[in-house]
mmCIF file of C-alpha atoms in Angstrom:
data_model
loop_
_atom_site.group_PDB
_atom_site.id
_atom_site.type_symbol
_atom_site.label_atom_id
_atom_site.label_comp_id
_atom_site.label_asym_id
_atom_site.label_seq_id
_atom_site.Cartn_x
_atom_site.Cartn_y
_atom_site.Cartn_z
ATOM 1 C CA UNK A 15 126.633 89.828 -18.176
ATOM 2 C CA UNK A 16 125.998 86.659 -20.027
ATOM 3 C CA UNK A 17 123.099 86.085 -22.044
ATOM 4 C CA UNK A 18 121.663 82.789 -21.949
ATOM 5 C CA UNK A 19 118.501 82.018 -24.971
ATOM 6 C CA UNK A 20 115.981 79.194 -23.128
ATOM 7 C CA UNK A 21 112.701 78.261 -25.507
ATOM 8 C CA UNK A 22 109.489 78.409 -23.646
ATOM 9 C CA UNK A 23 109.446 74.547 -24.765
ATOM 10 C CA UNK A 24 111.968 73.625 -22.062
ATOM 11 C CA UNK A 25 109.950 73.102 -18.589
ATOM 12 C CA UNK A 26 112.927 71.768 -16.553
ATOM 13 C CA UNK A 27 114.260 74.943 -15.850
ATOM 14 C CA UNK A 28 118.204 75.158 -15.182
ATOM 15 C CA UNK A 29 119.923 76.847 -12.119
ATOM 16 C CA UNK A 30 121.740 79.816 -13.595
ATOM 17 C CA UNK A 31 124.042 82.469 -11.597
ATOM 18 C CA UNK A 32 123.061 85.915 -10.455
ATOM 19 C CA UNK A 33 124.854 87.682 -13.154
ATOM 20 C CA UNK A 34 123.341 85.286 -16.077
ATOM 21 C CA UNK A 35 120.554 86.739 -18.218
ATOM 22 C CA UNK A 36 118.268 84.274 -19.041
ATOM 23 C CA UNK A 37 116.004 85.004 -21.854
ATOM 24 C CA UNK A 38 112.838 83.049 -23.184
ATOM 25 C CA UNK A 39 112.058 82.330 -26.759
ATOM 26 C CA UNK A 40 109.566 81.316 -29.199
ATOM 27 C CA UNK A 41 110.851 78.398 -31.176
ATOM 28 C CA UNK A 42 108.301 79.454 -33.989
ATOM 29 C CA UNK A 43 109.406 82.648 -34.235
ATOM 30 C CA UNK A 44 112.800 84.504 -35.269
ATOM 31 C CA UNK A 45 115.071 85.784 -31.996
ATOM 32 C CA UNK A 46 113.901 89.049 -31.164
ATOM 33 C CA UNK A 47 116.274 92.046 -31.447
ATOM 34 C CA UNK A 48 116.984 92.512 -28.004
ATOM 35 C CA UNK A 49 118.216 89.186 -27.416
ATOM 36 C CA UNK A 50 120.461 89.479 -30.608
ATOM 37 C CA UNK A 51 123.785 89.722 -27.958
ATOM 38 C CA UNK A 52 123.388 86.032 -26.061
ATOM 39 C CA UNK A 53 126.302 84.267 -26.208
ATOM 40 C CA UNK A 54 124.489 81.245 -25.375
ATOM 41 C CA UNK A 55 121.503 79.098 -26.916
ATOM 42 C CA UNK A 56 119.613 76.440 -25.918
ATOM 43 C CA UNK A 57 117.522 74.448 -28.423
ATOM 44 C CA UNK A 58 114.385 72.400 -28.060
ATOM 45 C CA UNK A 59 111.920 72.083 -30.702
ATOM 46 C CA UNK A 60 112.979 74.443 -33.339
ATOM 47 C CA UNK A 61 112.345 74.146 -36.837
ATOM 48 C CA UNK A 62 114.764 74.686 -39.546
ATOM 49 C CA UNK A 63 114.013 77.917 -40.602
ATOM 50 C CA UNK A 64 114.517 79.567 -37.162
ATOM 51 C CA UNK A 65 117.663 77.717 -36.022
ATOM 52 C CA UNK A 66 119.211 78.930 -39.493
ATOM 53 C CA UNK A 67 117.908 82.076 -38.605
ATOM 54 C CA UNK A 68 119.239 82.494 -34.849
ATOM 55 C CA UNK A 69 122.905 81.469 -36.521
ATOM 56 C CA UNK A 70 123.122 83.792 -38.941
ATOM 57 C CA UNK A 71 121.825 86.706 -36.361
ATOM 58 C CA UNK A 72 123.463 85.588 -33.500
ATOM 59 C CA UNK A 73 126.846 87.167 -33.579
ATOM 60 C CA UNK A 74 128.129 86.956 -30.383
ATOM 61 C CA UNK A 75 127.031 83.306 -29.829
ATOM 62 C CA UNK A 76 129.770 80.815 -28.467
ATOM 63 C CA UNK A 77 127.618 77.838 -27.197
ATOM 64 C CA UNK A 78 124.734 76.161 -28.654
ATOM 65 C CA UNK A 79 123.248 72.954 -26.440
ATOM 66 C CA UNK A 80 120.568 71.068 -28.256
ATOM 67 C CA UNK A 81 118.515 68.685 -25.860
ATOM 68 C CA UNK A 82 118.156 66.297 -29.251
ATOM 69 C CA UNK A 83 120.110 63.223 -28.694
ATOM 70 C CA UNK A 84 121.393 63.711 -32.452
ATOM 71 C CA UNK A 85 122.627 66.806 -33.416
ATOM 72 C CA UNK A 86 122.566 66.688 -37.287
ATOM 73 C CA UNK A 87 119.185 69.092 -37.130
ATOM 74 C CA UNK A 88 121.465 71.348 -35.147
ATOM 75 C CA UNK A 89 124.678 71.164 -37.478
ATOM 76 C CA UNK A 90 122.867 71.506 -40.502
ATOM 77 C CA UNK A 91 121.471 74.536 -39.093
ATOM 78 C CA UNK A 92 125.135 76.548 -40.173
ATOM 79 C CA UNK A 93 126.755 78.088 -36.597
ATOM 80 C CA UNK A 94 129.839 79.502 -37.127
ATOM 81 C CA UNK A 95 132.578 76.864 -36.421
ATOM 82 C CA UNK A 96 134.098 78.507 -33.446
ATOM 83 C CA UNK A 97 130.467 77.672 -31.860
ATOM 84 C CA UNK A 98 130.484 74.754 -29.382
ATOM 85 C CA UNK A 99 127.409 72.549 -29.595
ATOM 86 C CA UNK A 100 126.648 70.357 -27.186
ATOM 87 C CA UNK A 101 123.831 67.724 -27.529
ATOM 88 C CA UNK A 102 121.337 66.192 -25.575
ATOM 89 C CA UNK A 103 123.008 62.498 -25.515
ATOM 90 C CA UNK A 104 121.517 61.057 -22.002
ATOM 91 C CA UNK A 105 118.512 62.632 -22.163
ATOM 92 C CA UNK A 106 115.888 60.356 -23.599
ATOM 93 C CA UNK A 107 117.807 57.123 -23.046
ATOM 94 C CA UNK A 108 114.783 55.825 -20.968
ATOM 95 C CA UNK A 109 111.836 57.200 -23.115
ATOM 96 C CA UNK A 110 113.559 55.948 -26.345
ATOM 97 C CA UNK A 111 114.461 52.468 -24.846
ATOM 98 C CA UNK A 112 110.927 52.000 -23.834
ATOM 99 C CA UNK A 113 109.412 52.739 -26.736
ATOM 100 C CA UNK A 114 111.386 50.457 -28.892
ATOM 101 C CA UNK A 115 110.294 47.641 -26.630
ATOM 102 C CA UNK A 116 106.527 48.554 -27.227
ATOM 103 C CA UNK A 117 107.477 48.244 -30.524
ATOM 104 C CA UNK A 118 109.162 45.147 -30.767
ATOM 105 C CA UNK A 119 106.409 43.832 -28.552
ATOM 106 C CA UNK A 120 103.840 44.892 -30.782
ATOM 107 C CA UNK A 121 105.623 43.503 -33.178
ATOM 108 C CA UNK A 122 106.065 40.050 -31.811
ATOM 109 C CA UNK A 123 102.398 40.125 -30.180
ATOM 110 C CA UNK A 124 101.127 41.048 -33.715
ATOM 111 C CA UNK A 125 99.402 44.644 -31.834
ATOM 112 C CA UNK A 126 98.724 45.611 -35.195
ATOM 113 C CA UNK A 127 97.028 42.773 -36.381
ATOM 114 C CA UNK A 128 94.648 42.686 -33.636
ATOM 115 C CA UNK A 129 93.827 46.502 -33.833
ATOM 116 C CA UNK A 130 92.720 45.758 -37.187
ATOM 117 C CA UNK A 131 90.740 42.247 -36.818
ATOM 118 C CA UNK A 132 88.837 44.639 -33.902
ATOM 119 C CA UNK A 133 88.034 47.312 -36.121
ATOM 120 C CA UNK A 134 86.360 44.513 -38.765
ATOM 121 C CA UNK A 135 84.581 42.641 -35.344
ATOM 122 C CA UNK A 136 86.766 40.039 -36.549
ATOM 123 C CA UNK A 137 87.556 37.193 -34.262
ATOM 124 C CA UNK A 138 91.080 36.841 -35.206
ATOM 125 C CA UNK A 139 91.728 33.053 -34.117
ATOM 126 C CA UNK A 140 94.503 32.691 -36.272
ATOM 127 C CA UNK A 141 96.201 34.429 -34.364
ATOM 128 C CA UNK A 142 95.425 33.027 -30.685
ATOM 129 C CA UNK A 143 95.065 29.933 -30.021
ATOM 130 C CA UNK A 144 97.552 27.269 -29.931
ATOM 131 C CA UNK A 145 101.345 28.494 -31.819
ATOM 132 C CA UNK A 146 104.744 27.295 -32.460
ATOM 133 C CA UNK A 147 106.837 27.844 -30.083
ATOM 134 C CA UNK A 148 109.655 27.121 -31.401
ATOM 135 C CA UNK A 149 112.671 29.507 -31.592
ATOM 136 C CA UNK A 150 113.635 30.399 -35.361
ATOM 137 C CA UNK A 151 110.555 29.954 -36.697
ATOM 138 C CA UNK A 152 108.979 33.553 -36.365
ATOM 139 C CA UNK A 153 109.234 36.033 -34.226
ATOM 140 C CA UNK A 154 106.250 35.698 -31.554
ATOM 141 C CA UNK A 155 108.272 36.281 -28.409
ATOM 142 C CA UNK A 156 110.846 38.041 -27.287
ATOM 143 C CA UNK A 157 112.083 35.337 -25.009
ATOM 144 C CA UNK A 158 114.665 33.487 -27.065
ATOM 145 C CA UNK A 159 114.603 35.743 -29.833
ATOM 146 C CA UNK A 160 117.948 36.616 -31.312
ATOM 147 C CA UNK A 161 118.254 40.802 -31.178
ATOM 148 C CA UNK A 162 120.920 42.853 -33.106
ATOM 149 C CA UNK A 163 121.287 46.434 -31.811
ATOM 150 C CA UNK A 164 123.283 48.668 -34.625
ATOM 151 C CA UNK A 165 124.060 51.379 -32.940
ATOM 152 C CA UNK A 166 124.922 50.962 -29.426
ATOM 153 C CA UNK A 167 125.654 53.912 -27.298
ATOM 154 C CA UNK A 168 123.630 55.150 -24.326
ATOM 155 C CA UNK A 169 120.058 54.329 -25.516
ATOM 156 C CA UNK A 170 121.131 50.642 -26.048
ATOM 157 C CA UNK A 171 122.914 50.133 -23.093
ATOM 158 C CA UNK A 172 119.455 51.154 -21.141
ATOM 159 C CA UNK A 173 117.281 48.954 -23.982
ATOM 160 C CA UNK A 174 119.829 45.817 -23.878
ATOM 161 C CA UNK A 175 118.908 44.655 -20.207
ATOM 162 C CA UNK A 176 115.141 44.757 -20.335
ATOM 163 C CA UNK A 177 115.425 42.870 -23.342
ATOM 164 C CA UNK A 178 118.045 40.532 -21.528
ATOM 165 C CA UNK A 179 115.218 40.225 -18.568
ATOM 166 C CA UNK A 180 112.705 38.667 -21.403
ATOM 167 C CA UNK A 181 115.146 36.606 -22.423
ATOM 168 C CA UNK A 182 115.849 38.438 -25.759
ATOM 169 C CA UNK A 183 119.844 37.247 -26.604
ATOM 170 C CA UNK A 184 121.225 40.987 -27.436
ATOM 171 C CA UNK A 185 124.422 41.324 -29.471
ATOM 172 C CA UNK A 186 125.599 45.404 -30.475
ATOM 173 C CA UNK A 187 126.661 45.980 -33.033
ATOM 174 C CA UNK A 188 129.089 49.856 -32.921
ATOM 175 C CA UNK A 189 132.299 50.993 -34.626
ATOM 176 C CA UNK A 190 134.816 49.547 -32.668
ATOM 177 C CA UNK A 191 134.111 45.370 -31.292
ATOM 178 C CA UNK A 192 134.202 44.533 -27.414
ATOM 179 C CA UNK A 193 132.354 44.025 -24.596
ATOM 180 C CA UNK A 194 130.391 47.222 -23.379
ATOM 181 C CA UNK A 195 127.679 46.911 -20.314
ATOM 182 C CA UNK A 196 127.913 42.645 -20.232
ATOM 183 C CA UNK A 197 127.126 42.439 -23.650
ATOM 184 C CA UNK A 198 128.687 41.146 -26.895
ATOM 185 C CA UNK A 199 129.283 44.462 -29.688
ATOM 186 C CA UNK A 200 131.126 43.243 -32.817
ATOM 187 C CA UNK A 201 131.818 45.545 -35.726
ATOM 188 C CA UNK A 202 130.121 46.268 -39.098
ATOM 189 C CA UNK A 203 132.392 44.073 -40.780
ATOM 190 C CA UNK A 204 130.807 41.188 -38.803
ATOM 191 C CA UNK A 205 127.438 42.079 -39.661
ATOM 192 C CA UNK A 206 127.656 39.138 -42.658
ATOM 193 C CA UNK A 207 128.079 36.672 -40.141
ATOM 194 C CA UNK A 208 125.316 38.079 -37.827
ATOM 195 C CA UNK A 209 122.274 39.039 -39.833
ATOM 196 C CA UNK A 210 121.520 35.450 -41.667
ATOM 197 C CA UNK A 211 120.531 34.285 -37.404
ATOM 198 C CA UNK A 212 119.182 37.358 -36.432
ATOM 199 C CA UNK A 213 115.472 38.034 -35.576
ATOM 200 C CA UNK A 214 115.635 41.626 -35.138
ATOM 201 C CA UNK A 215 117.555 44.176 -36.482
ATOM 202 C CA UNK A 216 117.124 47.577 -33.955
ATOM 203 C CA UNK A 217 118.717 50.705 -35.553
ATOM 204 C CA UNK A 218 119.389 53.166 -32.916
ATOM 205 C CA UNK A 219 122.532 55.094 -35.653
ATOM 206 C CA UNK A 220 122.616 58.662 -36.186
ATOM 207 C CA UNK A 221 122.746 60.356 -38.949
ATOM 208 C CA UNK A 222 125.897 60.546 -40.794
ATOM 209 C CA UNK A 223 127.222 60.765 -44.077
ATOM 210 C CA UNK A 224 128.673 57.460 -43.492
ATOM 211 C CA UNK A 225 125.588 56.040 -41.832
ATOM 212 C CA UNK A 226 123.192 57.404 -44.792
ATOM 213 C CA UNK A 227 121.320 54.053 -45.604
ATOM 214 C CA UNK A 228 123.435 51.665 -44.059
ATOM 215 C CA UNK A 229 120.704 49.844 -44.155
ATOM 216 C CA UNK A 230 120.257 49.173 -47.166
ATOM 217 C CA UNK A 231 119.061 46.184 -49.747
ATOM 218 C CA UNK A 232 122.177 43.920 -49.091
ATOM 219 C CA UNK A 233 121.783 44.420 -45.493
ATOM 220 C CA UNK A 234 118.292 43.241 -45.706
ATOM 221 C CA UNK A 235 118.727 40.199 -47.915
ATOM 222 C CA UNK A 236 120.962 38.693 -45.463
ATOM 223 C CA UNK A 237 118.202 38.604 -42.642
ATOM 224 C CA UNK A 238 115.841 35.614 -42.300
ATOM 225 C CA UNK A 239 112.135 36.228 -43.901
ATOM 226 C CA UNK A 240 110.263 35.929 -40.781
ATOM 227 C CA UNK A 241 112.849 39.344 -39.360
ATOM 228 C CA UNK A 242 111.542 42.438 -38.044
ATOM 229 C CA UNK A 243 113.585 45.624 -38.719
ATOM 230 C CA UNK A 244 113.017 48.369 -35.776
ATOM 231 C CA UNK A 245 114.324 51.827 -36.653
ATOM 232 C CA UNK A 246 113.972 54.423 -33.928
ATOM 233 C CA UNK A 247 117.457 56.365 -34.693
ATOM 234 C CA UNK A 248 117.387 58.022 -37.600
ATOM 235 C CA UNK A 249 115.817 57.706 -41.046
ATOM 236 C CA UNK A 250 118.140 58.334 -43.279
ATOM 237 C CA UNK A 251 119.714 55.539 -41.965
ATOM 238 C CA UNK A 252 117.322 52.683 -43.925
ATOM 239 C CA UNK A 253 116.900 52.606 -47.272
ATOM 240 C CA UNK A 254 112.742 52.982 -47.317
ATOM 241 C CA UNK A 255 112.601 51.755 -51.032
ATOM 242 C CA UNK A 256 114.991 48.195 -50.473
ATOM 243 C CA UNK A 257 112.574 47.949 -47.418
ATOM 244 C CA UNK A 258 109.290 48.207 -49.298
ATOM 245 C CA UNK A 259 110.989 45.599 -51.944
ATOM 246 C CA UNK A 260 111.863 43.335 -49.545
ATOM 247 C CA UNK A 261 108.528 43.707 -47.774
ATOM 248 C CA UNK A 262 106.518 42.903 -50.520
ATOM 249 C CA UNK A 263 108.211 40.315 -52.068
ATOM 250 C CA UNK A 264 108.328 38.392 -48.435
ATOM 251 C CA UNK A 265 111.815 38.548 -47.906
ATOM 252 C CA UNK A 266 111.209 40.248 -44.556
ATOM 253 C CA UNK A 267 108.341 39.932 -42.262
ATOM 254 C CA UNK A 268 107.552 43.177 -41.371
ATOM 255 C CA UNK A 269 108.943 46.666 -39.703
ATOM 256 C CA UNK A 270 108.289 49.165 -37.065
ATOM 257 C CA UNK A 271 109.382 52.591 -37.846
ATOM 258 C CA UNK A 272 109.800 55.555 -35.553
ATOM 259 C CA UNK A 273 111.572 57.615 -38.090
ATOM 260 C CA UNK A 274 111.798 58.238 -41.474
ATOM 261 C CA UNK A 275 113.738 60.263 -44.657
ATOM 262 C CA UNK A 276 110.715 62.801 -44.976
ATOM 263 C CA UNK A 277 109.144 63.897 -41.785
ATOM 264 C CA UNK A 278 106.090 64.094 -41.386
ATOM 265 C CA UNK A 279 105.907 61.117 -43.224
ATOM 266 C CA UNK A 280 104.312 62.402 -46.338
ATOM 267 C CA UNK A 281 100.148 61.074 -46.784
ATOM 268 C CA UNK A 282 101.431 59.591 -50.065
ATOM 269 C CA UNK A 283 103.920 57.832 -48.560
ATOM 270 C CA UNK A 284 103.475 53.626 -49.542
ATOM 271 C CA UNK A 285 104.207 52.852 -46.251
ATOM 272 C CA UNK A 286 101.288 54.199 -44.459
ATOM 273 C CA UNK A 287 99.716 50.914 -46.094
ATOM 274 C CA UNK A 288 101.844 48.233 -45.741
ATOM 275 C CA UNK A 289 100.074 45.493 -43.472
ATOM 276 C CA UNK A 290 103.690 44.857 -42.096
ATOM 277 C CA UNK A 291 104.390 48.389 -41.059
ATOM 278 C CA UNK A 292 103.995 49.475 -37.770
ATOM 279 C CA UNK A 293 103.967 53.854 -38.042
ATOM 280 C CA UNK A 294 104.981 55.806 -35.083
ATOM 281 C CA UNK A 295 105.506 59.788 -35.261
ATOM 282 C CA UNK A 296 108.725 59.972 -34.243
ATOM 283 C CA UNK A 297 107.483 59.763 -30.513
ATOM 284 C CA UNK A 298 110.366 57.361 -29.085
ATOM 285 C CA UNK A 299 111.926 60.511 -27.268
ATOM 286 C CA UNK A 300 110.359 63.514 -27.162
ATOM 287 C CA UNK A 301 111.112 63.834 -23.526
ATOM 288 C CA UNK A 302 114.246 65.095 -22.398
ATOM 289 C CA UNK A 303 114.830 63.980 -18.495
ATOM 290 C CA UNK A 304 117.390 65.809 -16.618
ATOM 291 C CA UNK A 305 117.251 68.630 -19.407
ATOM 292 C CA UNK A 306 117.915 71.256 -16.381
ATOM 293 C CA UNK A 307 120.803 69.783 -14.637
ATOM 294 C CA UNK A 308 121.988 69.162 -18.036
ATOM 295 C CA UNK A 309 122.039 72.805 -19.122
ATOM 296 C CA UNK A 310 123.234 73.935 -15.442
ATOM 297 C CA UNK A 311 126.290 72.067 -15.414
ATOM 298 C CA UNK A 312 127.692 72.999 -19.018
ATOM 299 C CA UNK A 313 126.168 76.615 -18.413
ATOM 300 C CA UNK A 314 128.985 76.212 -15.551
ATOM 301 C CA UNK A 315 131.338 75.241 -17.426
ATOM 302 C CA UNK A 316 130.972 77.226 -20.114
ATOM 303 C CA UNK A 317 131.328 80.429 -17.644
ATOM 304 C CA UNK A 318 134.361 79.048 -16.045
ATOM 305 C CA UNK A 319 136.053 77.365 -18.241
ATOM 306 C CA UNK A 320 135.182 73.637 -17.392
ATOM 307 C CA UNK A 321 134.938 70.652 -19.912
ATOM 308 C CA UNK A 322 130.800 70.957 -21.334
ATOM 309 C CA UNK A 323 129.200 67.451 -21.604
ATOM 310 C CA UNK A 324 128.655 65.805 -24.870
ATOM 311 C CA UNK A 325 130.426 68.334 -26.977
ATOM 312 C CA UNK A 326 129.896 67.512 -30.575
ATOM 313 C CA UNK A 327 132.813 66.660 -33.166
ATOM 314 C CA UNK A 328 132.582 68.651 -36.274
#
């Protein structure tokens, strides 16, 4: 009989065969003994300490599926390397995507602003009344404004077209150049050309070693001062210190941050007062929809030899 480890964090339950054993676990504490023999593992929530834990006690384990849409937490963690892992790709496409666009709303609407003039029973007129509106000159609106997605996989392919529908003019930007879901992805090496006209730069990268501050000082220079930088992939992926620089020095107009190096974000960290941050605890996802048919269907195939979904390259 198979034993398959579910943590009680996971509410959409999977469908699992008659002779399957399904277990539940506490993500904050260490895999009891008598669910030392599973051969399977689902993760949701776990910390660091327990997922190292559960690999170096698991034994028998042959498949790990993480419902994280990046699985660095999960390959850091040390399985043995005839473990499959399987991620959670899919699964918070629509949670992620709408978050960023309440952030680069915010963003453009100046939330933050406001939240602060209302705090001070400040009648903020500078920021009603009549405004440019013209395109270039800041970014106010997301009608017109000129978006770069780095990064574009499955979350950007759901953000792209509701930024499309506000009239947002999206170009990807991904490893290899083309046309994916009607819209224009070019490659890093076209970024130079790119950056100088775009108004914001989303980040939706995972982390790699290759994608360890990608965004970095140079990459910021080339944007235009009144640009936003959105990151709600990874943070490892933007250089934190080149983005305070160019923050306070008014090469860049301001950022909206989902994720970060250090989470939590640490109470000393600068950023928590930068007027031109916007701080979110890595909420985007958080959420994992179709987490049981997910798990189902590679539990299947994992029993009968079938091809698991979002397998992850090691």
């Amino acid at each position: 009989m198979t034993t398959l480890l579910v943590p009680t964090t996971l509410t959409d339950d999977p469908t699992v065969p008659p002779d399957v054993r399904v277990l539940r676990y506490d993500v904050d504490a260490p895999i009891p003994p008598d669910a030392l023999d599973a051969e399977a593992l689902v993760l949701w929530g776990n910390g660091p300490e327990q997922m190292a834990d559960a690999a170096r006690r698991l034994t028998r384990l042959r498949w790990v599926q993480t419902l994280a849409a990046g699985p660095d937490a999960t390959l850091a963690a040390g399985f043995a390397d005839d473990v499959v892992i399987t991620s959670g790709r899919g699964l918070h496409d629509g949670p992620v995507a709408e978050h960023t666009l309440a952030l680069m709303l915010a963003a453009a609407r100046r939330i933050p602003d406001l939240v602060r003039a209302q705090a001070e029973h400040r009648w903020a007129g500078e920021l009603g009344g009549m405004q440019d509106a013209r395109t270039g000159q800041a970014f106010r609106s997301l009608d017109g404004a000129r978006v770069l997605i780095w990064g574009f996989g499955s979350i950007a392919a759901r953000l792209a077209p509701l930024l499309a529908a506000l009239g947002a003019q999206v170009t990807g930007v991904a490893t290899t150049a083309g046309d994916r879901h009607g819209f224009q992805v070019i490659s890093p090496f076209d970024l130079p050309d790119h950056l100088p006209r775009t108004d914001v730069l989303v980040s939706l990268l995972p982390a790699t070693e290759q994608t360890r501050h990608a965004i970095d000082a140079d990459v910021l220079a080339q944007l235009l001062p009144h640009a936003w930088v959105v990151n709600v992939g990874r943070g490892a992926t933007l250089d934190e210190a080149a983005l305070l620089a160019a923050l306070r020095s008014g090469r860049l107009a301001g950022a909206a941050l989902d994720v970060f190096e250090t989470e939590p974000l640490p109470a000393d960290s600068p950023l928590w007062d930068e007027p031109r941050v916007l701080i979110s605890p890595h909420a985007a996802g958080g959420r994992p929809i179709g987490a049981g048919e997910l798990i189902t269907a590679n539990l299947a195939a994992f029993l009968f030899g079938g091809e698991l979904r979002n397998v992850v390259t090691r």
